[in-house]
Coordinates of C-alpha atoms and ligand atoms in Angstrom, one line a residue:
Chain A
M852 CA 0.0 0.0 0.0
V853 CA 1.2 3.5 -0.9
L854 CA 0.5 6.3 1.5
I855 CA 0.7 9.9 0.4
Y856 CA 0.7 13.0 2.6
S857 CA 1.4 16.6 2.2
N858 CA -0.1 19.8 3.7
E859 CA 0.1 21.3 0.2
K860 CA -2.6 20.2 -2.1
N861 CA -0.7 20.6 -5.3
L862 CA 2.1 18.4 -3.9
T863 CA -0.3 15.7 -2.9
L864 CA -1.8 15.7 -6.4
E865 CA 1.6 15.5 -8.1
M866 CA 2.7 12.7 -5.8
L867 CA -0.5 10.9 -6.5
A868 CA 0.4 10.6 -10.1
K869 CA 3.7 8.8 -9.2
G870 CA 2.2 6.9 -6.3
R871 CA -0.5 5.5 -8.7
E872 CA 2.2 4.3 -11.1
L873 CA 4.3 2.7 -8.3
A874 CA 1.1 1.0 -6.8
D875 CA 0.0 -0.3 -10.2
E876 CA 3.4 -1.9 -10.9
Q877 CA 2.9 -3.9 -7.7
G878 CA -0.8 -4.4 -7.8
K879 CA -1.3 -2.3 -4.7
E880 CA -3.6 0.5 -3.6
V881 CA -3.0 4.2 -3.0
T882 CA -4.3 6.1 0.1
V883 CA -4.1 9.9 0.5
V884 CA -4.0 11.0 4.1
L885 CA -5.6 14.4 5.0
I886 CA -5.2 15.9 8.4
G887 CA -8.0 18.2 9.5
E888 CA -9.4 18.9 6.0
D889 CA -11.9 16.9 4.1
E890 CA -12.3 17.6 0.4
A891 CA -11.6 14.0 -0.3
D892 CA -13.3 13.5 -3.7
E893 CA -10.9 15.4 -5.7
Y894 CA -8.1 13.1 -4.7
I895 CA -10.1 10.1 -5.8
Q896 CA -10.7 11.7 -9.1
H897 CA -7.0 12.2 -9.5
G898 CA -6.0 8.6 -8.8
A899 CA -6.4 7.7 -5.1
D900 CA -8.2 4.5 -4.1
K901 CA -8.8 5.6 -0.6
V902 CA -8.7 8.8 1.3
F903 CA -8.1 8.7 5.1
V904 CA -9.2 11.9 6.8
A905 CA -7.7 12.2 10.3
E906 CA -10.0 14.4 12.4
T907 CA -8.1 16.6 14.9
D908 CA -8.4 19.8 16.9
L909 CA -4.9 20.9 16.0
K910 CA -5.1 24.1 14.0
N911 CA -1.6 24.2 12.6
F912 CA 0.9 21.7 11.3
K913 CA 2.8 20.5 14.4
V914 CA 5.4 17.9 13.6
E915 CA 5.5 16.0 16.8
E916 CA 1.7 15.3 16.8
Y917 CA 1.4 14.9 13.0
T918 CA 4.2 12.3 13.0
Q919 CA 2.3 10.1 15.5
M920 CA -0.9 10.5 13.5
I921 CA 0.7 9.4 10.3
A922 CA 2.6 6.6 11.9
N923 CA -0.6 5.3 13.4
I924 CA -2.4 5.5 10.1
A925 CA 0.5 3.8 8.2
E926 CA 0.5 1.0 10.7
K927 CA -3.2 0.5 10.6
L928 CA -3.2 0.4 6.8
G929 CA 0.0 -1.6 6.5
S930 CA 1.7 1.0 4.3
E931 CA 4.8 -0.2 2.6
T932 CA 5.7 3.0 0.8
I933 CA 5.1 6.5 2.3
M934 CA 5.4 9.5 0.1
I935 CA 5.6 12.9 1.8
G936 CA 5.7 16.3 0.1
S937 CA 9.1 17.9 0.2
N938 CA 8.4 21.3 1.6
K939 CA 9.9 22.4 4.9
D940 CA 7.1 20.8 6.9
G941 CA 7.4 17.5 5.1
N942 CA 11.1 17.4 5.4
E943 CA 11.0 17.6 9.1
L944 CA 8.1 15.2 9.3
A945 CA 9.5 12.4 7.2
P946 CA 12.7 11.7 9.1
R947 CA 10.9 11.9 12.5
L948 CA 8.4 9.4 11.1
A949 CA 11.2 7.2 9.9
A950 CA 12.8 7.2 13.3
M951 CA 9.4 6.4 14.9
L952 CA 8.9 3.5 12.5
N953 CA 12.6 2.5 12.6
T954 CA 13.1 2.6 8.9
G955 CA 14.9 4.3 6.0
C956 CA 14.1 7.6 4.5
V957 CA 15.3 9.5 1.4
T958 CA 14.5 13.2 1.3
G959 CA 14.3 15.3 -1.8
C960 CA 14.1 12.5 -4.4
T961 CA 14.8 13.6 -7.9
D962 CA 13.8 10.2 -9.4
I963 CA 12.0 7.1 -8.2
Y964 CA 11.8 3.8 -10.1
F965 CA 12.0 0.0 -9.7
K966 CA 15.3 -1.6 -10.5
D967 CA 15.7 -5.4 -10.3
G968 CA 12.3 -5.4 -8.5
E969 CA 13.6 -3.0 -5.8
L970 CA 12.3 0.5 -5.2
T971 CA 15.2 2.8 -6.1
T972 CA 15.6 6.5 -5.5
E973 CA 18.0 9.2 -6.7
R974 CA 18.9 12.4 -4.9
V975 CA 21.5 15.1 -5.1
V976 CA 24.5 14.7 -2.8
Y977 CA 27.8 16.6 -2.2
S978 CA 26.0 19.9 -2.6
G979 CA 25.2 19.2 -6.3
N980 CA 28.3 17.4 -7.4
A981 CA 26.8 14.0 -7.5
I982 CA 23.7 11.9 -7.5
A983 CA 23.3 9.0 -5.0
V984 CA 21.3 6.0 -6.2
E985 CA 19.8 4.4 -3.1
Q986 CA 17.6 1.5 -2.1
F987 CA 15.7 0.6 1.0
T988 CA 16.8 -2.3 3.2
G989 CA 13.5 -2.6 5.1
K990 CA 9.9 -1.3 5.1
P991 CA 8.1 1.0 5.1
H992 CA 10.0 3.0 2.5
I993 CA 9.7 6.7 3.3
M994 CA 10.5 9.4 0.6
T995 CA 10.0 13.1 0.3
I996 CA 9.2 14.4 -3.2
P997 CA 9.8 18.0 -4.3
S998 CA 7.1 19.9 -6.2
K999 CA 6.9 19.9 -10.0
L1000 CA 8.6 16.6 -10.3
Y1001 CA 5.4 14.9 -11.6
D1002 CA 2.3 16.2 -13.3
P1003 CA -1.0 15.4 -11.6
L1004 CA -3.2 12.9 -13.4
P1005 CA -6.2 14.5 -15.2
A1006 CA -9.4 14.4 -13.1
D1007 CA -11.6 11.5 -13.9
S1008 CA -15.0 12.1 -12.3
S1009 CA -16.1 8.5 -12.9
R1010 CA -13.5 7.1 -10.5
T1011 CA -14.8 5.9 -7.2
G1012 CA -13.0 5.3 -3.9
E1013 CA -13.4 4.9 -0.2
V1014 CA -13.3 7.8 2.2
T1015 CA -12.7 7.1 5.9
K1016 CA -13.0 9.7 8.6
E1017 CA -11.6 8.9 12.0
S1018 CA -9.8 10.6 14.9
V1019 CA -6.3 9.2 15.5
D1020 CA -4.6 8.9 18.8
Y1021 CA -1.5 11.0 19.7
K1022 CA 0.1 12.3 22.7
T1023 CA 0.6 16.0 23.1
F1024 CA 4.1 17.6 23.2
P1025 CA 4.8 20.6 25.4
S1026 CA 6.0 22.8 22.6
E1027 CA 3.6 25.4 21.3
I1028 CA 3.2 27.5 18.2
T1029 CA 2.7 31.1 19.5
N1030 CA 2.8 33.1 16.2
I1031 CA 2.6 32.6 12.5
Q1032 CA 3.6 35.4 10.2
V1033 CA 3.0 34.9 6.5
M1034 CA 5.4 36.8 4.4
E1035 CA 4.1 38.3 1.3
S1036 CA 5.2 36.3 -1.8
E1037 CA 5.6 38.0 -5.1
G1038 CA 4.4 34.9 -6.9
V1039 CA 7.5 34.6 -9.0
N1040 CA 8.1 31.2 -10.5
V1041 CA 11.8 31.1 -11.2
E1042 CA 11.6 27.4 -12.0
A1043 CA 9.5 28.1 -15.1
A1044 CA 11.4 31.2 -16.2
T1045 CA 13.1 31.4 -19.6
S1046 CA 15.6 34.0 -18.6
I1047 CA 16.8 35.0 -15.1
V1048 CA 18.8 38.0 -13.9
S1049 CA 20.2 37.0 -10.6
C1050 CA 21.6 39.2 -7.9
G1051 CA 24.3 38.4 -5.2
R1052 CA 26.0 40.2 -2.4
G1053 CA 28.0 42.3 -4.9
F1054 CA 25.1 44.7 -4.7
K1055 CA 25.7 47.2 -1.9
N1056 CA 22.0 47.8 -1.2
K1057 CA 18.5 46.8 -2.2
E1058 CA 18.0 50.0 -4.2
D1059 CA 20.8 49.1 -6.5
T1060 CA 19.2 45.8 -7.5
K1061 CA 16.8 48.1 -9.6
M1062 CA 19.6 48.0 -12.2
A1063 CA 19.2 44.2 -12.5
E1064 CA 15.5 44.7 -12.7
E1065 CA 16.0 47.0 -15.7
L1066 CA 18.0 44.4 -17.5
A1067 CA 15.5 41.7 -16.6
R1068 CA 12.7 43.8 -18.1
L1069 CA 14.4 43.5 -21.5
L1070 CA 14.5 39.8 -21.5
P1071 CA 11.7 37.2 -22.0
G1072 CA 9.8 36.6 -18.7
E1073 CA 11.4 39.5 -16.8
T1074 CA 12.4 37.3 -13.9
L1075 CA 14.8 38.2 -11.1
G1076 CA 16.6 35.7 -9.0
C1077 CA 19.0 36.0 -6.1
S1078 CA 21.6 34.1 -4.0
R1079 CA 20.7 32.9 -0.5
P1080 CA 22.0 35.8 1.6
L1081 CA 19.9 38.3 -0.3
S1082 CA 16.8 36.4 0.6
A1083 CA 17.5 34.5 3.8
D1084 CA 19.7 37.1 5.5
M1085 CA 19.1 40.5 4.0
K1086 CA 15.4 39.9 3.1
W1087 CA 15.8 42.1 0.0
F1088 CA 14.0 39.4 -2.0
T1089 CA 11.2 37.1 -1.1
E1090 CA 11.9 33.4 -0.9
D1091 CA 10.5 32.7 -4.3
H1092 CA 13.5 34.4 -5.9
W1093 CA 16.1 32.3 -4.0
I1094 CA 18.1 30.0 -6.2
G1095 CA 20.4 27.1 -5.1
L1096 CA 20.7 23.9 -3.2
S1097 CA 18.4 25.1 -0.5
G1098 CA 16.3 27.3 -2.8
H1099 CA 14.8 26.8 -6.2
K1100 CA 16.3 24.8 -9.0
V1101 CA 16.1 26.6 -12.4
K1102 CA 16.8 25.9 -16.0
P1103 CA 16.3 29.1 -18.1
K1104 CA 17.7 29.7 -21.5
V1105 CA 19.9 32.3 -20.1
Y1106 CA 21.0 32.9 -16.5
I1107 CA 22.9 36.1 -15.7
A1108 CA 24.7 36.0 -12.3
I1109 CA 25.6 39.5 -11.1
G1110 CA 27.9 39.9 -8.0
I1111 CA 27.5 36.3 -7.1
S1112 CA 30.7 34.4 -6.1
G1113 CA 29.6 31.0 -7.4
Q1114 CA 29.8 28.8 -4.4
I1115 CA 28.8 25.2 -5.1
Q1116 CA 25.5 25.6 -3.2
H1117 CA 24.4 28.4 -5.6
I1118 CA 25.6 26.5 -8.7
A1119 CA 23.5 23.5 -7.6
G1120 CA 20.4 25.5 -8.4
M1121 CA 21.3 26.9 -11.8
R1122 CA 23.7 24.4 -13.4
D1123 CA 21.0 23.3 -15.8
S1124 CA 20.7 26.7 -17.4
D1125 CA 21.4 26.7 -21.2
I1126 CA 23.7 29.7 -21.1
I1127 CA 25.3 31.1 -18.0
V1128 CA 26.7 34.7 -18.0
A1129 CA 28.5 36.1 -15.0
I1130 CA 29.5 39.6 -14.0
N1131 CA 32.0 39.8 -11.1
K1132 CA 34.8 42.2 -10.2
D1133 CA 37.0 39.4 -9.0
P1134 CA 38.8 37.7 -11.9
E1135 CA 39.4 34.7 -9.6
A1136 CA 35.7 34.3 -8.7
L1137 CA 34.5 30.7 -8.8
I1138 CA 31.4 31.8 -10.8
F1139 CA 33.6 32.2 -14.0
K1140 CA 34.4 28.4 -13.9
S1141 CA 30.7 27.8 -14.2
A1142 CA 30.0 30.4 -16.8
D1143 CA 29.8 30.4 -20.6
Y1144 CA 30.5 34.1 -20.7
G1145 CA 32.1 36.2 -18.0
L1146 CA 32.6 39.9 -17.7
V1147 CA 35.3 40.9 -15.2
G1148 CA 34.4 44.3 -13.8
D1149 CA 32.5 46.4 -11.3
L1150 CA 28.8 45.6 -11.7
Y1151 CA 28.1 49.3 -11.2
E1152 CA 29.9 50.1 -14.4
V1153 CA 29.3 46.9 -16.4
L1154 CA 25.6 46.3 -15.7
P1155 CA 24.3 49.6 -17.1
K1156 CA 26.5 49.2 -20.2
L1157 CA 25.2 45.6 -20.8
T1158 CA 21.6 46.8 -20.4
A1159 CA 22.2 49.6 -22.8
A1160 CA 23.9 47.3 -25.3
I1161 CA 21.0 44.8 -25.2
K1162 CA 18.5 47.6 -25.6
E1163 CA 20.3 48.8 -28.6
K1164 CA 20.6 45.3 -30.1
M1165 CA 16.9 44.7 -29.7
A1166 CA 15.9 48.1 -31.1
Chain B
M1176 CA 22.0 24.7 30.9
N1177 CA 23.5 21.5 29.5
I1178 CA 23.7 21.9 25.8
V1179 CA 24.6 19.1 23.3
V1180 CA 25.7 20.0 19.8
C1181 CA 25.8 17.3 17.1
A1182 CA 28.5 18.1 14.6
K1183 CA 29.9 16.2 11.7
E1184 CA 33.1 15.9 9.7
V1185 CA 32.5 16.2 6.0
L1186 CA 34.4 16.4 2.7
D1187 CA 35.0 20.0 1.5
V1188 CA 32.4 19.6 -1.3
S1189 CA 33.7 22.6 -3.1
Q1190 CA 36.8 20.7 -4.1
I1191 CA 35.1 17.7 -5.5
K1192 CA 35.6 17.1 -9.3
V1193 CA 34.0 14.5 -11.5
D1194 CA 36.2 11.9 -13.3
P1195 CA 35.2 12.3 -17.0
K1196 CA 36.1 8.7 -17.7
T1197 CA 34.2 7.0 -15.0
N1198 CA 31.6 9.7 -14.4
K1199 CA 32.2 9.3 -10.7
P1200 CA 33.0 12.0 -8.2
I1201 CA 36.7 11.8 -7.1
L1202 CA 36.6 11.7 -3.3
Q1203 CA 40.2 10.8 -2.6
G1204 CA 42.5 13.7 -1.6
I1205 CA 39.7 16.1 -0.8
D1206 CA 40.2 18.2 2.4
K1207 CA 37.9 17.6 5.3
K1208 CA 36.2 20.0 7.6
I1209 CA 33.3 20.5 10.0
S1210 CA 30.0 20.8 8.1
D1211 CA 29.4 24.5 7.8
I1212 CA 26.2 25.0 9.7
D1213 CA 27.4 22.9 12.6
K1214 CA 29.6 25.8 13.4
N1215 CA 26.5 28.0 13.6
A1216 CA 25.1 25.4 16.1
V1217 CA 28.2 25.6 18.2
E1218 CA 28.2 29.4 18.1
E1219 CA 24.6 29.5 19.3
A1220 CA 25.3 27.0 22.1
V1221 CA 28.2 29.0 23.3
K1222 CA 26.2 32.2 23.2
I1223 CA 23.4 30.5 25.3
K1224 CA 26.1 29.3 27.8
E1225 CA 27.5 32.8 28.0
K1226 CA 24.0 34.0 28.9
L1227 CA 22.7 31.3 31.2
G1228 CA 25.8 29.4 32.3
G1229 CA 26.3 25.6 31.9
K1230 CA 28.2 23.3 29.6
V1231 CA 28.5 22.7 25.9
T1232 CA 29.2 19.1 24.7
V1233 CA 29.9 18.3 21.1
V1234 CA 28.8 14.8 20.0
S1235 CA 30.0 13.4 16.7
V1236 CA 29.7 10.1 14.8
G1237 CA 32.6 9.8 12.4
P1238 CA 36.0 8.6 11.5
S1239 CA 38.6 8.8 14.3
E1240 CA 40.5 11.6 12.5
A1241 CA 37.4 13.8 13.2
R1242 CA 39.2 14.6 16.4
E1243 CA 41.3 17.1 14.5
Y1244 CA 38.3 19.1 13.4
I1245 CA 36.3 18.7 16.6
K1246 CA 39.2 20.6 18.3
E1247 CA 38.1 23.7 16.4
L1248 CA 34.7 23.5 18.0
L1249 CA 36.3 23.3 21.4
A1250 CA 38.4 26.4 20.6
M1251 CA 35.1 28.2 19.8
G1252 CA 34.0 27.6 23.3
A1253 CA 32.6 24.1 23.6
D1254 CA 33.7 22.4 26.8
E1255 CA 34.1 18.8 25.8
A1256 CA 33.5 16.3 23.0
K1257 CA 32.4 12.8 22.5
I1258 CA 33.3 10.9 19.4
I1259 CA 31.7 7.7 18.3
P1260 CA 34.1 6.2 15.7
L1261 CA 32.4 4.9 12.6
D1262 CA 33.9 5.1 9.1
D1263 CA 30.8 5.2 7.0
T1264 CA 28.4 7.8 8.5
R1265 CA 25.9 7.8 5.6
D1266 CA 23.1 5.7 7.1
Y1267 CA 20.7 7.9 9.1
N1268 CA 19.2 5.0 11.1
V1269 CA 22.5 3.9 12.3
V1270 CA 24.0 7.3 13.1
S1271 CA 20.8 8.8 14.7
N1272 CA 20.5 5.7 17.0
L1273 CA 24.1 6.1 18.1
L1274 CA 23.7 9.8 18.7
A1275 CA 20.5 9.4 20.6
A1276 CA 22.0 6.6 22.7
V1277 CA 24.9 8.8 23.7
I1278 CA 22.8 11.8 24.4
N1279 CA 20.3 9.7 26.4
G1280 CA 23.2 8.8 28.7
M1281 CA 23.9 12.4 29.4
E1282 CA 22.2 15.2 31.3
Y1283 CA 20.9 17.6 28.7
D1284 CA 18.5 20.4 28.3
M1285 CA 19.0 21.3 24.7
V1286 CA 20.3 19.5 21.6
L1287 CA 21.5 21.6 18.6
C1288 CA 22.0 20.4 15.1
G1289 CA 22.6 22.2 11.7
E1290 CA 19.6 22.6 9.4
A1291 CA 21.5 20.3 7.0
S1292 CA 24.9 18.9 6.3
I1293 CA 26.9 20.0 3.2
D1294 CA 27.6 16.5 2.0
L1295 CA 24.3 14.8 2.4
F1296 CA 22.1 17.8 2.8
S1297 CA 19.0 16.0 4.0
G1298 CA 18.1 17.6 7.3
Q1299 CA 17.2 14.1 8.7
M1300 CA 19.5 13.8 11.7
G1301 CA 17.9 16.5 13.9
P1302 CA 14.3 15.2 13.6
R1303 CA 15.4 11.6 13.9
V1304 CA 17.4 12.3 17.1
A1305 CA 14.5 14.3 18.6
Q1306 CA 12.1 11.4 17.9
K1307 CA 14.5 8.9 19.5
L1308 CA 14.8 11.1 22.5
D1309 CA 11.0 11.6 22.5
I1310 CA 11.4 15.4 22.8
P1311 CA 10.0 18.4 20.8
Q1312 CA 11.9 19.7 17.7
I1313 CA 12.2 23.2 16.4
T1314 CA 13.8 23.1 12.9
Y1315 CA 15.1 26.0 10.9
A1316 CA 15.6 28.2 13.9
K1317 CA 16.8 31.7 12.9
N1318 CA 16.4 33.4 16.2
V1319 CA 16.6 31.8 19.6
D1320 CA 15.8 33.3 22.9
A1321 CA 16.8 30.9 25.7
E1322 CA 15.6 31.6 29.2
A1323 CA 16.1 29.5 32.4
D1324 CA 12.9 27.5 32.1
K1325 CA 11.8 27.9 28.4
L1326 CA 13.0 28.8 25.0
T1327 CA 11.4 30.8 22.2
A1328 CA 12.5 30.4 18.6
D1329 CA 11.6 31.9 15.3
R1330 CA 11.6 29.4 12.5
D1331 CA 12.4 30.6 9.0
L1332 CA 10.1 28.6 6.7
S1333 CA 9.7 29.4 3.0
G1334 CA 7.4 32.4 3.0
K1335 CA 6.4 32.0 6.7
K1336 CA 7.8 32.9 10.1
V1337 CA 6.6 30.6 12.8
T1338 CA 7.4 31.3 16.5
V1339 CA 7.5 28.3 18.8
E1340 CA 7.9 28.2 22.6
S1341 CA 9.1 25.1 24.3
P1342 CA 10.2 24.0 27.8
Y1343 CA 13.3 21.9 28.1
P1344 CA 14.5 19.4 26.9
V1345 CA 14.1 20.4 23.2
L1346 CA 16.1 19.8 20.0
L1347 CA 16.8 22.7 17.6
T1348 CA 18.2 22.7 14.1
V1349 CA 19.6 26.1 13.2
T1350 CA 19.9 28.0 9.9
K1351 CA 23.1 29.4 8.4
E1352 CA 21.7 32.9 9.1
I1353 CA 21.2 32.5 12.9
N1354 CA 24.6 33.9 13.7
E1355 CA 28.2 34.5 12.5
P1356 CA 30.4 31.7 13.9
R1357 CA 33.4 33.2 15.8
L1358 CA 37.0 32.7 14.8
P1359 CA 38.8 31.4 17.8
S1360 CA 42.0 33.3 18.9
L1361 CA 45.4 31.7 19.1
M1362 CA 45.0 31.5 22.9
E1363 CA 41.7 29.7 22.5
I1364 CA 43.1 27.3 20.0
L1365 CA 45.9 26.4 22.4
G1366 CA 43.6 26.2 25.3
A1367 CA 41.4 23.7 23.5
A1368 CA 44.2 21.2 23.5
N1369 CA 43.4 20.6 27.2
K1370 CA 39.7 20.0 26.8
P1371 CA 38.5 16.4 27.1
I1372 CA 37.6 14.4 24.0
E1373 CA 36.1 11.1 24.9
T1374 CA 36.0 8.2 22.4
I1375 CA 32.9 5.9 22.8
D1376 CA 33.0 2.5 21.4
P1377 CA 29.7 2.1 19.3
S1378 CA 29.4 -1.5 20.5
S1379 CA 29.2 -0.3 24.1
L1380 CA 26.0 1.6 23.3
E1381 CA 22.5 0.2 23.4
A1382 CA 21.6 1.3 19.9
E1383 CA 20.2 -0.6 17.0
V1384 CA 22.6 -0.3 14.2
E1385 CA 20.7 -1.7 11.3
A1386 CA 20.8 0.4 8.1
G1387 CA 17.6 1.7 6.6
T1388 CA 18.9 2.3 3.1
K1389 CA 21.9 1.3 1.0
I1390 CA 23.6 3.5 -1.6
S1391 CA 24.2 1.4 -4.7
D1392 CA 25.9 4.0 -6.9
I1393 CA 27.1 7.6 -6.8
K1394 CA 27.0 9.3 -10.2
G1395 CA 29.0 12.4 -10.9
V1396 CA 27.3 15.5 -12.2
A1397 CA 29.7 17.2 -14.6
M1398 CA 29.1 20.6 -16.2
E1399 CA 30.8 21.8 -19.5
R1400 CA 30.9 25.5 -20.0
K1401 CA 32.5 27.7 -22.7
N1402 CA 34.4 29.8 -20.1
V1403 CA 34.8 32.8 -22.5
I1404 CA 36.0 35.5 -20.1
Y1405 CA 36.2 39.2 -21.1
K1406 CA 38.4 41.2 -18.8
D1407 CA 40.6 43.6 -20.7
D1408 CA 38.3 45.5 -23.1
I1409 CA 34.9 45.4 -21.4
D1410 CA 33.1 47.4 -24.1
E1411 CA 34.3 45.0 -26.7
G1412 CA 33.4 42.1 -24.4
I1413 CA 29.9 43.4 -23.9
K1414 CA 29.4 43.8 -27.7
E1415 CA 30.6 40.2 -28.4
L1416 CA 28.5 38.8 -25.5
V1417 CA 25.3 40.6 -26.8
D1418 CA 25.9 39.3 -30.3
N1419 CA 26.3 35.8 -29.0
L1420 CA 23.2 36.0 -26.9
A1421 CA 21.2 37.4 -29.8
K1422 CA 22.5 34.6 -32.1
S1423 CA 21.5 31.9 -29.5
G1424 CA 17.9 33.4 -29.4
A1425 CA 18.3 34.2 -25.7
L1426 CA 17.1 37.8 -26.2
G1427 CA 13.7 36.6 -27.4
Ligands
FAD962 C1 24.0 24.0 3.5 C2 24.1 25.3 2.7 C3 23.1 25.6 1.7 C4 23.2 26.7 0.9 N1 22.3 27.0 0.0 C5 22.4 28.0 -0.8 C6 21.5 28.3 -1.9 O1 20.5 27.6 -2.0 N2 21.7 29.4 -2.7 C7 22.8 30.2 -2.5 O2 22.9 31.2 -3.3 N3 23.7 30.0 -1.5 C8 23.5 28.9 -0.7 N4 24.4 28.7 0.3 C9 25.4 29.8 0.6 C10 26.6 29.7 -0.4 O3 27.5 28.8 0.1 C11 27.2 31.1 -0.5 O4 27.5 31.6 0.8 C12 26.3 32.2 -1.2 O5 25.8 31.6 -2.4 C13 27.1 33.4 -1.4 O6 26.2 34.4 -2.0 P1 26.8 35.6 -2.9 O7 27.6 34.9 -4.0 O8 25.7 36.5 -3.2 O9 27.8 36.3 -1.9 P2 29.4 36.4 -1.8 O10 29.9 35.0 -1.7 O11 29.7 37.3 -0.7 O12 29.9 36.9 -3.2 C14 29.7 38.2 -3.6 C15 30.5 38.3 -4.9 O13 30.2 39.6 -5.4 C16 31.5 40.1 -6.0 N5 31.4 41.6 -6.0 C17 31.4 42.4 -4.9 N6 31.3 43.7 -5.3 C18 31.2 43.7 -6.6 C19 31.0 44.7 -7.6 N7 30.9 46.0 -7.3 N8 30.9 44.3 -8.9 C20 30.9 43.0 -9.3 N9 31.1 42.0 -8.4 C21 31.2 42.4 -7.1 C22 32.5 39.5 -5.2 O14 33.8 39.4 -5.9 C23 32.0 38.2 -4.8 O15 32.4 37.2 -5.7 C24 24.3 27.6 1.1 C25 25.3 27.3 2.1 C26 25.2 26.1 2.8 C27 26.3 25.8 3.8
AMP963 N1 27.6 11.8 11.9 C1 27.1 12.8 12.6 N2 27.5 13.1 13.8 C2 27.0 14.1 14.5 N3 26.0 15.0 14.1 C3 25.6 14.7 12.8 C4 26.1 13.7 12.0 N4 25.4 13.7 10.8 C5 24.6 14.8 10.9 N5 24.7 15.4 12.1 C6 23.9 16.6 12.5 O1 22.7 16.7 11.8 C7 22.7 17.9 11.0 C8 22.0 17.7 9.7 O2 22.7 16.7 8.9 P1 21.9 16.0 7.7 O3 20.8 15.3 8.3 O4 23.0 15.0 7.2 O5 21.5 17.0 6.7 C9 24.1 18.3 10.9 O6 24.2 19.7 10.7 C10 24.7 17.9 12.3 O7 24.3 18.8 13.2

């Protein structure tokens, strides 16, 4: 039995497509677990055999309690494969669940398939330098799956399935969520962008990144990206601009890295770009090793000139 | 306040190259170091000790040479270390059970881990250890305010800031942004030589050591780039670059 859980609906639907395929290969069923929500039918239309709705008074995702609920459901249903959505909540839930069930877990799978009859996963290791091919030595198998790896199955309103609603036991932990502050997202989708102008710590202040914006405006998609410090530390950009190992993975036609040093963790997010251009004042900067074209110079001089030249070319 | 920090020796991933013939990463001859964010964890622990008093213990499962790197953490202000020697530290079941067994045998109020290691980057260890210890976990902590009887932390989640309050004991994983790890002075480095590092035989621990997964292959990810660098005549460089971009259709 394949069990699927995420607190993000789109992730659940995407995993359902893959879960369906894995289950069909083994002649097994797929159950979607919902915690505290109950729009079950949609999941059945998108491929689930069963939906298990756990009723609870908990208002927010709280990992200690959610882990116990999912462990109880998995044990009750005899789940052999557990797929969890790879967002920050899922990535702290899955290993805790694995420890509770005393089993193996692979986070952030980039590929899942059967090889010699064994469920096999692939994931990025060594900060982007390599891919580890990994199998499980026991059951259940626990995996976390990033968004946009699979396309949801088309809805089929003729599909039927079983919906169970039950409350599940758990003990309460003494930690408490006291505040949740949602930060405004700009709704940028760097993963789908055809061109990205990306800013790094070479910019002296937020105001100056307007220069990058101006260049981006000339290119298809007008998308701005950034390195981790500009989002996580300085908060100049919302998280949806953040590119790299711990941010978004992108594959535009052209990626222009400005004032970015090119540490491996940044490269991990943009190495699949068709053309990589770098502007950096340090001729020894690592970024030039990962670039097709490099301009060595002060961005405050080079960037306006590049923008003007592109404008002229397109005129 | 008794604070435990889990820290790990890793390969300096920035040095890894891929062998073009075998398509495998070349792992021999690569320098080792303490995983980056584990230093943020030690820094935070030392700061809390400075505020509330107490002791900071570093616990590490790794090869015996890890001693060399653990000393750096003692120089930063940790008081002692425990090393559980194990050559292959890739299995999360095995390593988390060993860590939890050692921590269980200690007096502790707080356990700190990095949000993720730079070699495996999975963020599994913290949550696994917290579960084994049966205590709350606060992951991705970016701000920690520790008081005598409770702790408040801001968690930096994608697009969300969640504040959590917990009594002790509690496990935290910290982000890279939580602080700037200090660089120990020469005096501190010399002083660290006298701090105790205990080696604990894994077979003396009551911990299950059955692997949960096995890695059957590691494939290298190579990247070929043109590396055309313009540095002398920038105006000419920009002109050529723009021509090339236009030719490739990148300008739309
Ligand atoms: C576990 C882990 C995960 C991480 N995940 C990510 C991630 O997802 N994404 C990410 O980006 N990073 C990530 N990092 C951080 C990464 O290692 C680097 O620290 C980060 O990418 C550096 O950002 P930067 O290049 O903007 O800044 P810096 O490294 O400070 O580089 C600034 C660059 O700007 C250049 N510069 C300065 N002034 C000028 C000027 N006037 N004109 C031109 N150039 C100038 C400098 O020469 C320098 O090369 C991660 C780190 C760890 C440990
Ligand atoms: N072998 C180990 N020994 C001690 N701590 C570890 C070990 N492996 C991982 N950790 C801790 O767990 C964190 C996350 O690592 P990971 O789960 O590999 O991403 C690290 O930053 C360390 O704090």
